[in-house]
XYZ file of C-alpha atoms in Angstrom:
603
model
C 13.032 -118.454 70.259
C 10.767 -115.603 71.313
C 9.178 -116.060 74.736
C 5.988 -114.676 76.215
C 5.310 -115.541 79.842
C 4.291 -114.337 83.282
C 6.968 -112.496 85.249
C 5.893 -111.235 88.661
C 2.978 -108.875 88.128
C 3.633 -108.440 84.415
C 3.465 -110.172 81.102
C 6.988 -110.476 79.721
C 8.104 -110.541 76.087
C 11.626 -111.962 75.847
C 12.052 -111.165 79.525
C 10.969 -107.526 79.283
C 7.671 -106.212 80.742
C 4.938 -106.040 78.105
C 1.614 -104.311 78.601
C -1.116 -105.749 76.373
C -2.978 -102.900 74.654
C -5.483 -104.843 72.630
C -8.653 -104.300 70.641
C -11.250 -106.782 69.442
C -11.886 -107.355 65.743
C -14.004 -110.385 64.863
C -12.639 -111.632 61.549
C -15.989 -113.268 60.779
C -17.796 -109.908 61.020
C -15.496 -108.110 58.567
C -14.847 -108.832 54.855
C -11.446 -110.449 54.411
C -10.435 -107.677 52.031
C -10.775 -105.168 54.890
C -8.848 -107.017 57.600
C -5.524 -105.288 56.916
C -7.158 -101.841 56.954
C -8.897 -102.421 60.294
C -5.782 -103.903 61.905
C -3.639 -101.016 60.653
C -6.029 -98.463 62.138
C -5.820 -100.266 65.480
C -2.054 -99.784 65.493
C -2.471 -96.125 64.548
C -4.679 -95.643 67.618
C -1.891 -96.957 69.843
C -2.809 -100.626 70.232
C -0.250 -103.426 69.998
C -2.551 -106.476 69.961
C -5.717 -107.730 68.239
C -8.136 -110.137 69.940
C -10.783 -112.330 68.346
C -13.331 -114.978 69.199
C -13.639 -118.129 67.076
C -17.249 -119.134 66.220
C -17.619 -122.918 66.290
C -21.017 -122.776 64.556
C -19.621 -121.032 61.468
C -16.546 -123.212 61.165
C -18.496 -126.466 61.645
C -22.073 -125.817 60.440
C -22.711 -129.568 60.312
C -20.856 -132.350 62.135
C -17.520 -132.932 60.423
C -18.037 -130.182 57.814
C -15.271 -127.600 58.239
C -15.448 -124.104 56.735
C -12.448 -121.772 56.713
C -12.575 -119.826 53.465
C -13.236 -116.135 52.871
C -13.901 -114.233 56.066
C -13.656 -117.518 58.028
C -9.938 -117.891 57.260
C -8.632 -117.606 60.816
C -5.079 -118.439 59.775
C -4.996 -115.618 57.251
C -6.381 -113.224 59.867
C -3.634 -114.113 62.334
C -1.083 -113.729 59.534
C -2.465 -110.263 58.770
C -1.999 -109.291 62.421
C 1.599 -110.488 62.306
C 2.207 -108.606 59.045
C 1.187 -105.370 60.803
C 3.734 -106.081 63.544
C 1.054 -106.674 66.174
C 0.300 -109.490 68.614
C -2.839 -111.647 68.757
C -5.160 -113.122 71.384
C -7.414 -116.041 70.426
C -10.600 -116.941 72.301
C -11.974 -120.194 70.819
C -14.757 -120.834 73.316
C -16.312 -123.342 72.741
C -18.987 -120.880 73.919
C -18.259 -117.279 72.918
C -21.454 -115.264 73.636
C -20.413 -112.317 71.388
C -24.075 -111.435 70.748
C -23.687 -114.137 68.106
C -26.337 -116.718 67.215
C -26.353 -119.403 69.903
C -23.209 -117.980 71.469
C -21.283 -119.778 68.736
C -22.485 -123.236 69.775
C -23.686 -125.172 66.695
C -27.410 -125.856 66.561
C -26.773 -129.509 65.760
C -25.422 -130.048 69.281
C -29.005 -129.709 70.525
C -30.922 -131.591 67.834
C -31.807 -134.492 70.132
C -32.536 -132.337 73.194
C -36.122 -131.722 74.360
C -37.496 -128.837 72.260
C -39.022 -127.023 75.233
C -36.140 -127.403 77.679
C -34.213 -124.423 78.954
C -30.837 -125.843 78.259
C -28.070 -123.707 79.639
C -28.137 -122.577 83.235
C -26.829 -123.931 86.490
C -30.154 -125.419 87.539
C -30.610 -127.190 84.197
C -26.995 -128.225 83.797
C -27.861 -131.858 84.429
C -30.262 -131.887 81.495
C -27.836 -130.935 78.767
C -24.304 -131.930 77.865
C -23.019 -128.528 76.729
C -20.125 -126.891 78.568
C -19.587 -130.039 80.580
C -17.612 -133.279 80.591
C -20.491 -135.219 79.067
C -19.035 -137.180 76.116
C -21.914 -136.001 73.917
C -20.389 -132.532 74.222
C -16.695 -133.180 74.815
C -16.208 -135.450 71.807
C -17.385 -132.926 69.197
C -15.776 -130.091 71.184
C -12.454 -131.939 71.172
C -12.629 -132.373 67.408
C -13.398 -128.673 67.059
C -10.495 -127.595 69.270
C -8.061 -129.809 67.396
C -9.009 -128.132 64.128
C -8.700 -124.652 65.647
C -5.404 -125.353 67.375
C -3.956 -126.817 64.176
C -4.356 -123.254 62.891
C -3.327 -121.402 66.057
C -0.401 -123.470 67.373
C 2.068 -122.779 64.531
C 1.186 -119.082 64.749
C 2.151 -118.665 68.407
C 4.816 -116.094 69.169
C 6.993 -118.922 70.467
C 7.079 -120.277 66.897
C 7.563 -117.019 65.076
C 3.908 -115.981 64.905
C 1.717 -113.410 66.618
C -0.401 -115.288 69.207
C 0.542 -114.407 72.789
C -2.543 -115.531 74.766
C -5.282 -118.155 74.373
C -8.453 -118.098 76.462
C -10.096 -121.113 78.113
C -13.925 -121.058 77.870
C -15.713 -117.697 78.169
C -17.341 -116.159 81.241
C -17.850 -119.680 82.499
C -18.363 -118.422 86.057
C -21.740 -117.016 85.002
C -22.766 -120.520 83.936
C -21.201 -123.062 86.274
C -18.296 -123.974 88.518
C -17.131 -127.372 87.270
C -13.379 -126.999 87.589
C -12.827 -130.521 86.270
C -14.356 -129.355 82.990
C -12.070 -126.311 82.899
C -9.104 -128.546 83.664
C -10.040 -130.865 80.803
C -10.130 -127.927 78.382
C -6.789 -126.700 79.719
C -5.193 -130.121 79.325
C -6.617 -130.458 75.813
C -5.272 -127.039 74.866
C -1.785 -127.914 76.076
C -1.932 -131.324 74.382
C -2.719 -129.558 71.097
C 0.554 -127.639 71.273
C -0.516 -124.341 72.819
C 2.355 -123.182 75.052
C 1.625 -119.458 75.508
C -0.116 -118.336 78.732
C -3.766 -119.317 79.091
C -6.439 -116.986 80.445
C -10.035 -116.939 81.616
C -12.467 -114.027 81.727
C -15.380 -113.381 84.076
C -17.314 -110.501 85.515
C -15.963 -109.376 88.918
C -19.309 -110.020 90.619
C -20.335 -112.586 93.200
C -18.236 -115.728 92.862
C -17.996 -115.624 89.069
C -14.239 -115.047 89.075
C -13.586 -117.959 91.433
C -16.031 -120.246 89.652
C -14.699 -119.534 86.174
C -10.949 -120.027 86.524
C -8.165 -122.318 87.747
C -5.053 -121.478 89.795
C -2.698 -121.969 86.829
C -4.692 -119.689 84.508
C -4.522 -115.898 84.257
C -7.872 -114.678 85.591
C -9.064 -111.522 83.834
C -12.185 -109.363 84.082
C -14.986 -108.137 81.840
C -16.532 -104.740 82.613
C -16.936 -101.231 81.252
C -17.314 -99.008 84.307
C -16.160 -98.665 87.931
C -12.736 -99.761 86.740
C -10.869 -99.061 89.987
C -13.339 -101.181 91.967
C -13.198 -104.064 89.465
C -9.394 -104.030 89.302
C -9.294 -104.196 93.101
C -11.562 -107.252 92.967
C -9.200 -108.920 90.497
C -6.231 -108.197 92.754
C -8.170 -109.632 95.693
C -8.548 -112.869 93.745
C -4.932 -112.916 92.560
C -2.524 -111.058 94.888
C 0.218 -111.536 92.290
C 0.300 -111.795 88.528
C -0.785 -109.538 85.667
C -3.947 -107.476 85.957
C -6.062 -107.440 82.815
C -9.509 -106.450 81.644
C -10.067 -108.799 78.705
C -13.376 -107.168 77.812
C -13.423 -103.436 78.388
C -16.963 -102.690 77.226
C -16.584 -99.383 75.412
C -20.049 -99.442 73.822
C -23.062 -101.712 73.552
C -25.089 -103.721 71.070
C -28.468 -102.882 69.536
C -31.647 -104.964 69.458
C -34.637 -104.613 67.172
C -37.322 -102.426 68.697
C -34.924 -100.463 70.906
C -32.726 -97.378 70.589
C -29.262 -97.234 69.050
C -26.901 -97.479 72.013
C -24.013 -95.068 72.430
C -21.684 -94.260 75.306
C -20.009 -90.956 76.103
C -16.451 -90.953 74.643
C -15.121 -88.882 77.541
C -16.580 -91.244 80.148
C -15.201 -94.305 78.356
C -11.800 -92.635 77.993
C -11.758 -91.874 81.723
C -12.410 -95.528 82.584
C -9.695 -96.626 80.147
C -7.236 -94.221 81.738
C -8.133 -95.563 85.187
C -7.291 -99.087 84.043
C -3.979 -98.100 82.538
C -2.970 -95.949 85.511
C -3.460 -99.037 87.684
C -0.880 -100.840 85.550
C -3.413 -103.164 83.953
C -3.424 -104.596 80.468
C -6.601 -104.136 78.472
C -8.571 -105.424 75.525
C -11.166 -103.045 74.092
C -14.450 -104.808 73.399
C -14.956 -103.747 70.678
C -12.297 -101.854 68.727
C -14.269 -102.507 65.541
C -17.621 -104.269 65.735
C -18.407 -105.024 62.114
C -21.598 -106.632 60.852
C -23.789 -109.635 61.643
C -23.745 -110.794 58.042
C -26.155 -113.500 56.981
C -28.273 -114.925 59.790
C -25.616 -114.746 62.500
C -27.127 -112.210 64.906
C -27.789 -113.440 68.413
C -30.657 -112.635 70.760
C -31.446 -112.196 74.429
C -34.465 -113.450 76.325
C -34.983 -112.392 79.926
C -38.731 -112.722 79.695
C -38.809 -110.652 76.510
C -37.181 -111.977 73.352
C -34.935 -109.350 71.771
C -32.943 -110.289 68.631
C -29.917 -108.198 67.716
C -29.707 -105.932 64.714
C -27.645 -106.709 61.632
C -25.225 -103.915 62.478
C -22.728 -104.751 65.208
C -21.351 -101.216 65.216
C -21.233 -101.345 69.046
C -20.447 -97.610 69.162
C -16.828 -98.773 68.967
C -13.807 -96.521 68.282
C -13.860 -97.701 64.659
C -17.406 -97.743 63.310
C -19.106 -100.555 61.399
C -17.677 -99.290 58.116
C -14.107 -98.931 59.382
C -13.913 -95.202 60.068
C -12.750 -93.417 63.245
C -15.343 -92.058 65.643
C -14.873 -89.405 68.358
C -14.182 -92.323 70.705
C -11.220 -93.326 68.514
C -9.560 -89.965 69.047
C -10.404 -89.880 72.766
C -8.857 -93.324 73.263
C -5.838 -92.422 71.143
C -5.130 -89.478 73.423
C -5.305 -91.723 76.505
C -3.136 -94.429 74.959
C -0.592 -91.787 73.987
C 0.111 -91.214 77.679
C 1.330 -94.804 78.005
C 2.858 -95.697 74.628
C 4.523 -94.059 71.643
C 1.925 -93.240 68.982
C 2.595 -93.489 65.233
C 2.699 -90.183 63.359
C 0.211 -91.443 60.768
C -3.501 -90.950 61.401
C -6.444 -92.469 59.502
C -8.480 -90.382 57.092
C -12.184 -89.558 57.303
C -14.890 -91.142 55.182
C -16.263 -89.409 52.111
C -19.896 -89.664 51.000
C -21.069 -92.923 49.452
C -22.881 -93.080 46.080
C -26.509 -91.959 46.208
C -29.009 -93.713 43.944
C -32.664 -94.737 43.936
C -34.985 -96.824 41.826
C -37.710 -99.439 41.777
C -37.816 -103.206 41.669
C -38.418 -104.925 38.348
C -38.824 -108.630 39.085
C -40.548 -110.882 41.613
C -40.493 -114.510 42.673
C -42.687 -116.271 45.249
C -41.084 -117.452 48.468
C -42.771 -120.797 47.809
C -40.147 -121.368 45.095
C -37.850 -122.510 47.913
C -40.311 -125.126 49.208
C -38.702 -128.059 47.406
C -39.726 -130.886 49.743
C -42.461 -131.423 52.327
C -41.548 -133.616 55.299
C -43.668 -135.119 58.073
C -43.178 -133.065 61.206
C -43.690 -134.807 64.533
C -42.006 -132.397 66.947
C -42.886 -129.209 64.998
C -39.359 -127.798 65.297
C -37.036 -126.772 62.501
C -34.179 -128.454 64.336
C -35.876 -131.841 64.098
C -35.417 -131.797 60.311
C -31.850 -130.486 60.465
C -32.564 -126.807 59.815
C -30.806 -124.512 62.263
C -31.517 -121.039 60.885
C -33.689 -119.141 58.441
C -37.264 -119.941 57.445
C -39.523 -122.974 57.308
C -43.013 -123.351 55.887
C -45.573 -125.444 57.801
C -48.931 -126.722 56.566
C -51.832 -128.676 57.995
C -55.084 -129.892 56.415
C -58.250 -129.902 58.523
C -61.716 -131.364 57.859
C -63.495 -128.337 59.309
C -65.055 -126.171 56.582
C -66.787 -123.839 59.032
C -66.516 -120.233 57.833
C -67.253 -118.614 61.193
C -64.705 -117.180 63.628
C -61.672 -119.358 64.401
C -58.974 -119.140 67.059
C -55.506 -120.582 66.452
C -53.307 -121.081 69.521
C -49.615 -122.020 69.449
C -47.866 -122.741 72.749
C -44.752 -120.852 71.669
C -43.569 -119.286 68.417
C -39.835 -119.191 67.778
C -39.662 -116.579 66.542
C -42.107 -115.081 64.024
C -45.044 -116.781 62.320
C -47.058 -115.491 59.364
C -50.359 -117.388 59.307
C -52.455 -118.140 56.212
C -55.820 -119.900 56.160
C -57.013 -121.211 52.799
C -54.723 -118.769 51.021
C -55.686 -115.715 53.092
C -53.125 -113.939 55.263
C -54.875 -113.821 58.636
C -52.151 -112.438 60.895
C -48.683 -112.580 62.414
C -47.547 -114.038 65.740
C -44.433 -112.388 67.166
C -42.296 -113.854 69.905
C -41.088 -110.314 70.576
C -44.649 -109.558 71.696
C -45.223 -112.943 73.407
C -48.026 -113.692 70.925
C -49.701 -117.096 71.148
C -53.216 -116.663 69.758
C -54.753 -115.315 66.587
C -58.462 -114.976 65.794
C -59.769 -114.767 62.235
C -62.880 -115.128 60.097
C -63.507 -117.581 57.275
C -62.619 -121.169 56.450
C -59.545 -122.928 57.838
C -59.203 -126.211 55.972
C -55.632 -125.491 54.867
C -53.448 -123.633 57.357
C -49.955 -122.552 56.294
C -47.492 -120.893 58.653
C -44.213 -119.290 57.602
C -41.855 -119.381 60.590
C -38.659 -117.356 60.891
C -35.772 -117.966 63.263
C -34.816 -114.367 64.072
C -31.650 -115.264 65.979
C -30.686 -117.842 68.585
C -30.269 -116.725 72.185
C -26.577 -116.174 72.958
C -26.621 -115.712 76.743
C -28.603 -117.104 79.630
C -30.912 -120.040 80.254
C -32.422 -120.333 76.765
C -29.282 -121.183 74.828
C -29.861 -124.328 72.799
C -33.620 -124.022 72.483
C -35.177 -125.371 69.301
C -36.671 -123.091 66.663
C -39.997 -123.326 64.871
C -43.356 -124.067 66.462
C -43.590 -125.433 69.984
C -46.794 -127.428 70.360
C -49.461 -128.266 70.905
C -51.217 -126.246 68.198
C -54.937 -125.810 68.764
C -57.671 -124.705 66.377
C -60.783 -123.687 68.291
C -59.492 -125.554 71.332
C -58.851 -128.838 69.506
C -55.512 -130.200 68.334
C -55.008 -129.832 64.613
C -54.209 -132.658 62.230
C -50.770 -133.788 61.105
C -48.331 -131.026 60.193
C -45.795 -131.050 57.386
C -42.719 -128.849 57.116
C -40.767 -127.560 54.128
C -37.321 -126.235 55.115
C -36.432 -123.215 52.969
C -32.795 -123.372 51.881
C -31.505 -119.802 51.749
C -28.056 -121.053 50.727
C -29.471 -122.216 47.397
C -31.340 -119.412 45.663
C -31.265 -121.065 42.238
C -35.023 -121.853 42.338
C -35.729 -118.209 43.158
C -33.472 -116.795 40.468
C -34.914 -119.205 37.923
C -38.472 -118.124 38.694
C -37.911 -114.361 38.770
C -40.677 -112.780 36.719
C -39.169 -109.765 34.977
C -41.679 -107.021 34.237
C -41.931 -106.359 30.510
C -41.350 -102.907 29.067
C -44.492 -100.840 29.261
C -46.002 -102.713 32.205
C -46.540 -101.015 35.536
C -43.750 -101.390 38.054
C -44.431 -104.278 40.415
C -43.370 -102.470 43.588
C -44.628 -98.964 42.930
C -48.213 -100.131 42.462
C -48.105 -101.943 45.784
C -48.218 -105.547 44.709
C -46.108 -106.816 47.595
C -48.849 -108.398 49.645
C -47.382 -111.805 50.481
C -43.834 -113.025 51.286
C -42.047 -112.337 48.022
C -38.587 -111.950 46.536
C -38.096 -108.708 44.614
C -35.085 -107.907 42.473
C -33.451 -104.851 40.953
C -30.340 -104.072 38.946
C -28.147 -101.220 40.188
C -25.516 -99.715 37.888
C -22.427 -98.240 39.542
C -19.267 -96.697 38.132
C -16.924 -98.497 40.520
C -16.972 -100.588 43.701
C -17.633 -98.533 46.830
C -19.095 -98.951 50.290
C -22.868 -98.520 50.039
C -25.674 -97.801 52.497
C -28.958 -99.383 51.506
C -31.989 -97.447 52.714
C -34.542 -99.781 54.345
C -36.965 -97.085 55.481
C -40.375 -97.812 54.051
C -39.666 -101.534 53.902
C -41.259 -104.075 56.227
C -39.413 -107.142 57.470
C -37.017 -109.378 55.587
C -33.582 -110.194 54.193
C -31.273 -108.619 51.613
C -28.725 -110.092 49.200
C -26.292 -107.995 47.161
C -24.610 -109.840 44.300
C -25.407 -113.086 46.083
C -24.014 -111.998 49.472
C -26.584 -112.215 52.259
C -26.150 -108.884 54.047
C -28.592 -109.716 56.841
C -31.975 -108.654 58.167
C -34.004 -105.473 58.144
C -36.983 -104.735 60.367
C -39.370 -101.794 60.414
C -39.158 -101.819 64.232
C -35.709 -100.191 63.940
C -33.524 -98.691 65.184
C -31.310 -99.642 62.223
C -32.436 -97.915 59.007
C -29.617 -98.746 56.587
C -27.769 -101.930 55.679
C -24.037 -101.741 55.049
C -22.838 -103.097 51.686
C -19.019 -103.417 51.771
C -17.171 -102.455 48.591
C -15.790 -106.003 48.133
C -19.387 -107.103 47.498
C -19.892 -104.425 44.817
C -19.017 -104.522 41.106
C -18.403 -101.827 38.522
C -21.402 -101.957 36.207
C -24.511 -104.027 36.921
C -25.198 -105.238 40.484
C -28.100 -107.417 41.603
C -30.147 -106.431 44.641
C -32.426 -109.218 45.876
C -34.837 -108.656 48.768
C -37.099 -111.098 50.576
C -39.970 -108.969 51.865
C -42.313 -110.873 54.177
C -44.762 -108.063 55.004
C -47.193 -106.070 52.857
C -45.580 -102.884 51.535
C -47.457 -100.303 49.480
C -44.564 -98.488 47.806
C -41.341 -100.442 48.079
C -38.461 -98.761 46.299
C -34.725 -99.094 46.782
C -32.332 -96.288 47.635
C -28.664 -95.760 48.472
C -27.753 -93.101 51.045
C -24.458 -91.260 51.464
C -23.911 -92.586 54.992
C -25.204 -95.004 57.638
C -28.318 -94.486 59.738
C -28.357 -96.720 62.810
C -31.353 -94.987 64.339
C -32.200 -92.652 67.217
C -30.021 -92.784 70.307
C -30.950 -92.955 73.969
C -28.513 -91.320 76.335
């Protein structure tokens, strides 16, 4: 039987010292058809291990409903790592951060929590069960771990597989210091058959390392600079045992309304070399970032709400589309000083197909409003909707046509307001908007609310989405509200109501008829499947599907200006492009560019 254990200051594989040279690839951010390619390119750069988080919220979107097909097939991902002759590290959370919606915690965990509570910091820890021993959290978490470990346990290196390390929690020291909780997770992990070494990860700042680990666990660090100082802090905590940076931040994420973040390859390579010269093991976060497909992007809120872009390129060594960057070659040179490199090197990317055209069919967003429900708490969560859009409406007796002021205590996260069929404005959480003033009647108020991404780090994890009341019209509370959840997983009503423009009629988009939230559709003919880059410049704010695959969001705020369409989502011949545009656009056309455009950078 193969062994992997701690031996003195080293990891040991079958009794021989083994330095972990790892890179992160999130299987859920990469099409399954591309896993083998990305893993292979990691080995060509000099890595011997692949690390991944496991997102609870994707695998269990509703209590007891387990999803593991397609790009959620964790077992197949671990098998692909083994097939490449590499090792694997699994980090199942339950909280993962990862700039992922809600930090990977399912929205249904918080359905019965107060909608206005700040649910996830040390001061508020007594008000919420998450990341604690409270049975309301531990019971569903235990069920989740058992499902995950049923997949991971038989794939451990001790049983002929690839998994060499499993992580307990994730940067828990930034959240709390309940060691009984960490011990319970450790005991559960062992009881589920995990026998490889267990780790924790925390930032080497304050008491986070001490608060987030246990004596029997391998304490590792997360940082991207001042490597010598951080390694010294780790050695101060643990005078013996392996040194490891489990998250070597080699880039950064992007948020809407900001610049595209990049880091200097030479500076990152220097920090990597410093780590390796100190004898440490390392995991690059990220080796390949991938894409926040669907509605999975996270958000941050430190007084200003900032949702992440659809691209999770991260300025990683392998870019969002799977091609080497200058950082790839800089890191390969460093790694070559410490390990034997393969002779093979990956090839460069050629240009993608370039096309352009106009949209030929429309359908109203209201086609998705299949059922109106009474809405007492005004949140989407209260009716079991944990992402996407919801439509609210309220009927008022007031038929005054003078100036009105609508005030909403908090919008989570974007609200398009209509009064008696007129679009009267938009309230943006990104701008801390609460009030809108408009002219004309206000007997029927409709508000389209979008969840733009759940906070993944800090005190606002677990907050409800939708409208946080009270809602006032001219200083008085409005009448009873109703809510219609809009099911973006079932587009049949939209496809059935698409109004195809007849030959000879003016094009719907070119003449500027996109004035209200509307689906627009186009057919794109291609010779063969290929990676595509959809140009979103000139568009407003919305979502894109390609052949039924929800690619993610676009936003005129930038920085991201193209959406990546992976070749596995593309067909030879006719392809359907479907766009939900929520803002007025005068001349909305579609275009394919020969490469990605993630926006201007800020050094």
